[in-house]
PDB file of C-alpha atoms in Angstrom:
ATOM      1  CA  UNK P   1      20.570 -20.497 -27.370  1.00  0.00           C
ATOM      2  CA  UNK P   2      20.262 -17.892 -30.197  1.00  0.00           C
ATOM      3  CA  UNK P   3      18.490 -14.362 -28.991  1.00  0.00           C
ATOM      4  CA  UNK P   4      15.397 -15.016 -30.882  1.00  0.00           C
ATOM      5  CA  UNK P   5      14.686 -18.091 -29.089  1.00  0.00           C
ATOM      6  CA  UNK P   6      15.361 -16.481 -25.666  1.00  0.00           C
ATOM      7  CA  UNK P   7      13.146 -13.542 -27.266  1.00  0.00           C
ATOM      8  CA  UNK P   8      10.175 -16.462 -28.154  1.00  0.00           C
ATOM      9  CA  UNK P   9      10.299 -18.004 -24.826  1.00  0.00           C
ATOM     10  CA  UNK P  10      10.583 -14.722 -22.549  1.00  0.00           C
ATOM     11  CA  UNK P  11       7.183 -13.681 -24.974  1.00  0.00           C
ATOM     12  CA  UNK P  12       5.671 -17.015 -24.802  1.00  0.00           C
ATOM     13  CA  UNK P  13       6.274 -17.180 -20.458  1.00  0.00           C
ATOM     14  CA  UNK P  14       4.649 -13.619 -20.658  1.00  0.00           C
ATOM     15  CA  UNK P  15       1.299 -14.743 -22.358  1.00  0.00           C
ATOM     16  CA  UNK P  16       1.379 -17.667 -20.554  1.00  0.00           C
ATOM     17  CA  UNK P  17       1.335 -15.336 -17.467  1.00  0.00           C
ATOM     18  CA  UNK P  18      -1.359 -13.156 -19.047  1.00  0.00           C
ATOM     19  CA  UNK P  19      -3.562 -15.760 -19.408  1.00  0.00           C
ATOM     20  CA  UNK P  20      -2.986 -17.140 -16.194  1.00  0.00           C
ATOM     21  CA  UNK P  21      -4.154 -13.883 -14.510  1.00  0.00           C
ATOM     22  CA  UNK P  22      -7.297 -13.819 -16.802  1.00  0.00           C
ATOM     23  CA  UNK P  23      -8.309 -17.472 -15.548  1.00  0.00           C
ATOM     24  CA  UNK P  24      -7.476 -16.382 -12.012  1.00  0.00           C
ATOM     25  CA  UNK P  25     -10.425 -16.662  -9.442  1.00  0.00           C
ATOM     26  CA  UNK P  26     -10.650 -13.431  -7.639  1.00  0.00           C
ATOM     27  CA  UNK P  27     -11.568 -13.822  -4.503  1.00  0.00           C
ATOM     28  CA  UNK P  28     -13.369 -10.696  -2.679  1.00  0.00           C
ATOM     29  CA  UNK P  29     -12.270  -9.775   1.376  1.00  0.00           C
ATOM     30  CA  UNK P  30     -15.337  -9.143   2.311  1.00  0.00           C
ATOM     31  CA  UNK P  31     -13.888  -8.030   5.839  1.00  0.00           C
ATOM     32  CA  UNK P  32     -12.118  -5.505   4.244  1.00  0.00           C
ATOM     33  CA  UNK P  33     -14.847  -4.262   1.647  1.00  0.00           C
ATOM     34  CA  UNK P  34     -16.881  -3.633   4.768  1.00  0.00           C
ATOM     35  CA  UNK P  35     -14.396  -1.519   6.323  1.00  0.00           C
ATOM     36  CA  UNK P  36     -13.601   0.228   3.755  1.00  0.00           C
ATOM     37  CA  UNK P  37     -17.133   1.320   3.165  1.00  0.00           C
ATOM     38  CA  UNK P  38     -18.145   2.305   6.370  1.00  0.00           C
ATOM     39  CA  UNK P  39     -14.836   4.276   6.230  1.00  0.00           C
ATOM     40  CA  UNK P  40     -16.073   6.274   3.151  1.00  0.00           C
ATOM     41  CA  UNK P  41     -19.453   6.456   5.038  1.00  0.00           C
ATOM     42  CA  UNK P  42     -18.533   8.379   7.843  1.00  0.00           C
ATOM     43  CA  UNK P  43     -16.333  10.551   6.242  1.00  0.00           C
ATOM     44  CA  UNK P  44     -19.337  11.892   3.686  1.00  0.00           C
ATOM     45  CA  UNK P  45     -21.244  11.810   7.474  1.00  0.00           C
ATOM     46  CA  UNK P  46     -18.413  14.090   8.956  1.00  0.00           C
ATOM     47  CA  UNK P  47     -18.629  16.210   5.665  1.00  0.00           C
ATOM     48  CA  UNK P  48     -22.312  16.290   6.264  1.00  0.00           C
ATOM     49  CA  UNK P  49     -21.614  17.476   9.783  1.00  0.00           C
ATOM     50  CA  UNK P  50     -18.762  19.407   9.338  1.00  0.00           C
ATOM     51  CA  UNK P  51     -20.113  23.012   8.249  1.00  0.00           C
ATOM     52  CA  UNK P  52     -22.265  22.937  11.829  1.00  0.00           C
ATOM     53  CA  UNK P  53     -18.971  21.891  13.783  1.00  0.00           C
ATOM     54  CA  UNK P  54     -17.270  23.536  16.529  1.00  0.00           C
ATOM     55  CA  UNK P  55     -14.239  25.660  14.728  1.00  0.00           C
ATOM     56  CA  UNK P  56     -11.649  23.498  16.558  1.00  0.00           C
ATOM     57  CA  UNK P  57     -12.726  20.499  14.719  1.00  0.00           C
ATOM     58  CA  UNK P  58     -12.521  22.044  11.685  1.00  0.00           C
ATOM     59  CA  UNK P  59      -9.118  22.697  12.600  1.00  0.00           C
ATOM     60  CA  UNK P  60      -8.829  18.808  13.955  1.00  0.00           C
ATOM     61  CA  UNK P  61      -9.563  17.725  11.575  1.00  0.00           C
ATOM     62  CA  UNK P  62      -7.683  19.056   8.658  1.00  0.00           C
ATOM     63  CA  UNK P  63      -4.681  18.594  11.391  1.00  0.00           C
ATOM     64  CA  UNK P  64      -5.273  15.000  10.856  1.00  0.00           C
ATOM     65  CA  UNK P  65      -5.334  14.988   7.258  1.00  0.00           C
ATOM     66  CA  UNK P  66      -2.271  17.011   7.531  1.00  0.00           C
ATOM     67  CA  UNK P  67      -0.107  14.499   9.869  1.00  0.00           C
ATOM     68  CA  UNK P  68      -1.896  11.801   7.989  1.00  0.00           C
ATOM     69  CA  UNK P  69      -0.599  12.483   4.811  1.00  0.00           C
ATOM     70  CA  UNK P  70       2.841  13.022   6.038  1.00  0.00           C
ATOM     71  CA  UNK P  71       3.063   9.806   7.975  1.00  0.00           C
ATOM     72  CA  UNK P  72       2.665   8.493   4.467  1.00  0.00           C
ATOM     73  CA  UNK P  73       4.517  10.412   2.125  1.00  0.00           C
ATOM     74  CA  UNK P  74       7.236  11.854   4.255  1.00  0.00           C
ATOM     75  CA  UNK P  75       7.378   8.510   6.202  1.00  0.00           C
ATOM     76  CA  UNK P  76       6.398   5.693   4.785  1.00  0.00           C
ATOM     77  CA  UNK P  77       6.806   6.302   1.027  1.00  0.00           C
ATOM     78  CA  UNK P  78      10.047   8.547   0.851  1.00  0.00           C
ATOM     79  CA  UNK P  79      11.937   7.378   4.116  1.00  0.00           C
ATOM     80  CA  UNK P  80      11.226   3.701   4.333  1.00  0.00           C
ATOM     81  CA  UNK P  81       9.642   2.825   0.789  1.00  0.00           C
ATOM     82  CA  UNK P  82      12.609   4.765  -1.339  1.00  0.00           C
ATOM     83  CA  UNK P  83      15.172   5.814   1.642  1.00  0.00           C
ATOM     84  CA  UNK P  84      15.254   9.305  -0.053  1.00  0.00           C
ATOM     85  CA  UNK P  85      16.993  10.880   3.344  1.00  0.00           C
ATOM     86  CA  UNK P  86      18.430   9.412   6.688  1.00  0.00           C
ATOM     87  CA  UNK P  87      16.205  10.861   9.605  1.00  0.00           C
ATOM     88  CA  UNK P  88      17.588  10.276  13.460  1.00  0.00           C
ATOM     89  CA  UNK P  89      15.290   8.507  15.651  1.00  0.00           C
ATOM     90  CA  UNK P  90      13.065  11.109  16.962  1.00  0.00           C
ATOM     91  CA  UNK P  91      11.602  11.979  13.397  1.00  0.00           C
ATOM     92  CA  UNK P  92      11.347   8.361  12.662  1.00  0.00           C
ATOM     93  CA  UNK P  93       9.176   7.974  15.597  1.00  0.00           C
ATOM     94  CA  UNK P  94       7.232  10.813  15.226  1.00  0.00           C
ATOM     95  CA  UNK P  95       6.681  10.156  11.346  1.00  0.00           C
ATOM     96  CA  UNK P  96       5.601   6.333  12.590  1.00  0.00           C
ATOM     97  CA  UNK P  97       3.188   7.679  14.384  1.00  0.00           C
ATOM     98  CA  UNK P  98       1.564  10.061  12.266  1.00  0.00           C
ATOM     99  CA  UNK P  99       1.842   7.003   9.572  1.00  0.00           C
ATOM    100  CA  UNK P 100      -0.792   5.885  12.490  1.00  0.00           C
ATOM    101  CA  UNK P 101      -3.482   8.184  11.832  1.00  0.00           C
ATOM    102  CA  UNK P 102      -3.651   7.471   8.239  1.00  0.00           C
ATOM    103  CA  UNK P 103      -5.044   3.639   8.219  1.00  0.00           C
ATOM    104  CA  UNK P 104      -2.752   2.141   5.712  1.00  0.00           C
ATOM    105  CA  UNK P 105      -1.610  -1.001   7.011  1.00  0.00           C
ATOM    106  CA  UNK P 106       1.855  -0.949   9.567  1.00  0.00           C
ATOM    107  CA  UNK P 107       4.921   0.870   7.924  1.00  0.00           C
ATOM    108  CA  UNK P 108       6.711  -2.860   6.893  1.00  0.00           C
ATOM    109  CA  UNK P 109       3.518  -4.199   4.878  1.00  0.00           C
ATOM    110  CA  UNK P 110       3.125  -0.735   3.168  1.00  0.00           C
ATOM    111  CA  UNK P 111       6.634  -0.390   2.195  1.00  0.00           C
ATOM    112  CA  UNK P 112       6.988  -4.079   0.661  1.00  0.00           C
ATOM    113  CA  UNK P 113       4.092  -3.399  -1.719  1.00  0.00           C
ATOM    114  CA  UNK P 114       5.108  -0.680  -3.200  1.00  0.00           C
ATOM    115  CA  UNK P 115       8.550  -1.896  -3.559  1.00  0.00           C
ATOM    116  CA  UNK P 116       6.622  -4.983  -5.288  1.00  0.00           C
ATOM    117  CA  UNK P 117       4.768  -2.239  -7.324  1.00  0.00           C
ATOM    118  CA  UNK P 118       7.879  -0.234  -8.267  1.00  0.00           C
ATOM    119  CA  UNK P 119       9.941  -3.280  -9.264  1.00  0.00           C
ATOM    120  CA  UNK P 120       6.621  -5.363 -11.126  1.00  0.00           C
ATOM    121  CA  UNK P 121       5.020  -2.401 -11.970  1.00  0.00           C
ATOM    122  CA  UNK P 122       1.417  -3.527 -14.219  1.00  0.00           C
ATOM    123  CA  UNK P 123       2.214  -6.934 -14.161  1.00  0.00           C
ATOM    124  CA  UNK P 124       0.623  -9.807 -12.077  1.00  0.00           C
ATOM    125  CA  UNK P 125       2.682  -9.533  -9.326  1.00  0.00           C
ATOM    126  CA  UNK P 126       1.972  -5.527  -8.739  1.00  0.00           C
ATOM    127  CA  UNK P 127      -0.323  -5.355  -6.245  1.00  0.00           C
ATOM    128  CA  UNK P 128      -2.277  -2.707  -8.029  1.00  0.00           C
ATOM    129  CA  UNK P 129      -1.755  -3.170 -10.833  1.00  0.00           C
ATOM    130  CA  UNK P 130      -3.241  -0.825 -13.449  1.00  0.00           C
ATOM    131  CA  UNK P 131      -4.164  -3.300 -16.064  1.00  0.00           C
ATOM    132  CA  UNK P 132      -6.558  -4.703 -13.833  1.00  0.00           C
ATOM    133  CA  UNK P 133      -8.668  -1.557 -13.979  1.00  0.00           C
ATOM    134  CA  UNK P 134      -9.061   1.931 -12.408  1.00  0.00           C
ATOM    135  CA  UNK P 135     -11.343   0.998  -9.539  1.00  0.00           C
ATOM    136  CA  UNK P 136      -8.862  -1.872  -9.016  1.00  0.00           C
ATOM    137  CA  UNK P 137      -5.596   0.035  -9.020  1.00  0.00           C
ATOM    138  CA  UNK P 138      -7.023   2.546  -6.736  1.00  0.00           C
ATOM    139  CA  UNK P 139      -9.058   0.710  -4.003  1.00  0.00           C
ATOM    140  CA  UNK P 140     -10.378  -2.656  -5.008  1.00  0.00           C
ATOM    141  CA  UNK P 141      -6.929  -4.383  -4.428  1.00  0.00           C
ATOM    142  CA  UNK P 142      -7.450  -3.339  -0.622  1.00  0.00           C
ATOM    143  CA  UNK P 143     -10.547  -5.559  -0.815  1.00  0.00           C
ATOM    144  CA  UNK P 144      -9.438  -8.395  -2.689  1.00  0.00           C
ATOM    145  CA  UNK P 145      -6.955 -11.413  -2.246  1.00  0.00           C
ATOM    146  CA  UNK P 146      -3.433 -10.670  -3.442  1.00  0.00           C
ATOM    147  CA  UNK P 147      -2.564 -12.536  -6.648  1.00  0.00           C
ATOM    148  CA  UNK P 148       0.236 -15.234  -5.684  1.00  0.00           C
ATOM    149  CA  UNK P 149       2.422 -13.278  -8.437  1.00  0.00           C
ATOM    150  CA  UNK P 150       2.418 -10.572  -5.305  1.00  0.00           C
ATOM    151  CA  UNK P 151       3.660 -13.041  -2.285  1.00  0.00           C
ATOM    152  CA  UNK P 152       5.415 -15.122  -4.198  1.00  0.00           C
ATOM    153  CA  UNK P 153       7.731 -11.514  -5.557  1.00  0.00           C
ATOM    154  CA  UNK P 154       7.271  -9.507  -2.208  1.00  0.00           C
ATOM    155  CA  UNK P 155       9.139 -12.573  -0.199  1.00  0.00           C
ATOM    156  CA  UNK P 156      12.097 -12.141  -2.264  1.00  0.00           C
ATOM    157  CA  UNK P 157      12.620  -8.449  -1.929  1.00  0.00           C
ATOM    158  CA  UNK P 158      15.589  -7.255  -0.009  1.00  0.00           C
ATOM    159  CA  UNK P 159      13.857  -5.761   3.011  1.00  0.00           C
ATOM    160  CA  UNK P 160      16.745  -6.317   5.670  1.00  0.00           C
ATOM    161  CA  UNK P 161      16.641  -2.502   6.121  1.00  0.00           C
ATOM    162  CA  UNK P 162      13.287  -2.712   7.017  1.00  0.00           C
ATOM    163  CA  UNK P 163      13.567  -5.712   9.973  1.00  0.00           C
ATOM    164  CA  UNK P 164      16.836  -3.911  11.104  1.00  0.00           C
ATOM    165  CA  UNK P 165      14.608  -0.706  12.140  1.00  0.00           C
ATOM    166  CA  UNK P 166      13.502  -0.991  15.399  1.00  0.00           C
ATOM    167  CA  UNK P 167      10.360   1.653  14.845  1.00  0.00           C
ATOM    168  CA  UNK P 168       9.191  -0.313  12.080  1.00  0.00           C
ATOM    169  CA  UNK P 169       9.182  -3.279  13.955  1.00  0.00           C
ATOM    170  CA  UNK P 170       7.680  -2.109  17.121  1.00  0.00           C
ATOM    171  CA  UNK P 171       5.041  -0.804  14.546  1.00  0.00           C
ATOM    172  CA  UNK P 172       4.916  -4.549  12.965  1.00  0.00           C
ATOM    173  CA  UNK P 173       4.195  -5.849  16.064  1.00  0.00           C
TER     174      UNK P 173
END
């Protein structure tokens, strides 16, 4: 086959793909968008409270947000997600379960998305994917149906690292 006709039909699959998504049906979790409100809720409520709070939970809470945020990006996003460092088995605990505090799904699920995101990035099978719009990208793919572009890629990443770490399956399970 000449390169312009592996050029047409990589083009051709890729509009095809396009217009797939466009047809799609998508399908709200209404579970989730529930959740995810009364999340947002409360914490306007604890804003609301906050300035007549006891010191301490001042401190509490921007502890939280602290440990939170590491159990995410220290954990979750730069040890398991990219495997930017090796950490012994204490830190790994500890950073499992500050990834705990934050709410984002187990350590396993979190990871596999965003390597689905990093290899698919803005296509269908990103799970936010940007195309799809800003509210999307940022919190309306937590309360919709994945697209099958997202199970179908995210079973056929490499995650053996992941299942052969015993804190991120206890997590899992």
């Amino acid at each position: 086959m000449a390169p312009g006709n592996i050029e047409n039909t990589l083009s051709r699959g890729k509009v095809e793909s396009e217009k797939g998504s466009n047809n799609m049906r998508r399908e709200i979790v209404w579970l989730n968008v529930f959740f995810i409100s009364m999340l947002h809720i409360m914490g306007l409520y604890g804003l609301y409270l906050l300035p007549g709070a006891n010191p301490r939970t001042w401190i509490w809470t921007y502890a939280l947000h602290v440990f939170g945020g590491l159990g995410v990006t220290g954990g979750a996003h730069r040890l398991w997600c990219h495997r930017s460092y090796k950490a012994v088995w204490s830190l790994r605990c500890f950073l499992m379960i500050v990834n705990c505090i934050a709410g984002q799904n187990d350590i396993f699920e979190w990871v596999r998305d965003h390597r689905v995101h990093h290899k698919y990035s803005e296509t269908d099978a990103d799970p936010h994917n940007a195309k799809r719009g800003f509210f999307f990208a940022h919190v309306g793919w937590l309360m919709m149906k994945k697209h099958p572009d997202v199970i179908k890629k995210g079973k056929q990443l490499d995650l053996s690292d992941l299942y052969a770490d015993e804190i991120v399956m206890f997590q899992r399970r």
